[in-house]
Amino acid sequence: KNWFRTFASVFAAFVGVQSDQNRIRDFQEGRFSAFVVAGLMLTVIFLLSVYGFVQLVMWSIDKVEYAFLAFPR
């Protein structure tokens, strides 16, 4: 349960919606190492998501270009 609270808190801070009450609670009750690990994991997940999205867009652009080349005007 403590890890879930840590990830939820780091995610809220990552998005920018962390409340002052939760931020104060985190600094008083949380362990620094848990927040570092959660932050690194969410950063890696974010970067992989961006990479995957770019790959999807590039793949779809390639398919559209191929479709235009297959049917000349």
Coordinates of N, CA and C in Angstrom, one line a residue, residues 6-19 26 35 38-50:
T6 N 3.2 6.0 -2.9 CA 4.3 6.7 -3.4 C 4.2 6.9 -4.9
F7 N 3.8 5.8 -5.7 CA 3.7 6.0 -7.1 C 2.6 7.0 -7.5
A8 N 1.5 6.9 -6.7 CA 0.4 7.9 -7.0 C 0.9 9.3 -6.7
S9 N 1.6 9.5 -5.7 CA 2.1 10.8 -5.4 C 3.2 11.3 -6.4
V10 N 4.0 10.4 -6.8 CA 5.0 10.8 -7.9 C 4.3 11.1 -9.2
F11 N 3.3 10.3 -9.5 CA 2.6 10.5 -10.8 C 1.9 11.9 -10.7
A12 N 1.2 12.2 -9.6 CA 0.6 13.5 -9.5 C 1.5 14.6 -9.6
A13 N 2.7 14.5 -9.0 CA 3.7 15.5 -9.1 C 4.3 15.6 -10.6
F14 N 4.4 14.4 -11.2 CA 4.8 14.4 -12.6 C 3.9 15.1 -13.5
V15 N 2.6 15.0 -13.3 CA 1.6 15.6 -14.1 C 1.4 17.1 -13.7
G16 N 1.7 17.4 -12.5 CA 1.6 18.8 -12.0 C 0.4 19.0 -11.2
V17 N -0.3 18.0 -10.6 CA -1.5 18.2 -9.9 C -1.4 17.8 -8.4
Q18 N -0.1 17.8 -7.9 CA 0.1 17.4 -6.5 C -0.4 18.5 -5.6
S19 N -1.2 18.1 -4.6 CA -1.7 19.1 -3.7 C -0.7 19.4 -2.6
D26 N 4.1 13.7 2.1 CA 5.2 12.9 1.5 C 6.5 13.2 2.1
F35 N 10.9 7.4 -3.4 CA 10.4 8.5 -4.4 C 11.4 8.5 -5.6
A38 N 10.6 5.4 -7.7 CA 9.3 5.7 -8.4 C 9.4 6.7 -9.5
G39 N 10.2 7.8 -9.3 CA 10.4 8.8 -10.3 C 11.2 8.3 -11.5
L40 N 12.2 7.5 -11.2 CA 13.0 6.9 -12.3 C 12.1 6.0 -13.1
M41 N 11.3 5.1 -12.5 CA 10.5 4.2 -13.2 C 9.4 4.9 -14.0
L42 N 8.8 6.0 -13.5 CA 7.8 6.7 -14.3 C 8.5 7.5 -15.4
T43 N 9.7 7.9 -15.2 CA 10.4 8.6 -16.3 C 10.7 7.7 -17.4
V44 N 11.1 6.4 -17.1 CA 11.4 5.4 -18.1 C 10.1 5.1 -18.9
I45 N 9.0 4.9 -18.1 CA 7.8 4.6 -18.7 C 7.3 5.7 -19.7
F46 N 7.5 6.9 -19.3 CA 7.1 8.1 -20.1 C 8.0 8.1 -21.4
L47 N 9.3 7.9 -21.2 CA 10.1 8.0 -22.4 C 9.8 6.8 -23.4
L48 N 9.6 5.6 -22.9 CA 9.2 4.5 -23.7 C 7.9 4.7 -24.4
S49 N 6.9 5.4 -23.7 CA 5.6 5.7 -24.3 C 5.8 6.7 -25.5
V50 N 6.6 7.7 -25.3 CA 6.9 8.7 -26.3 C 7.5 8.0 -27.5

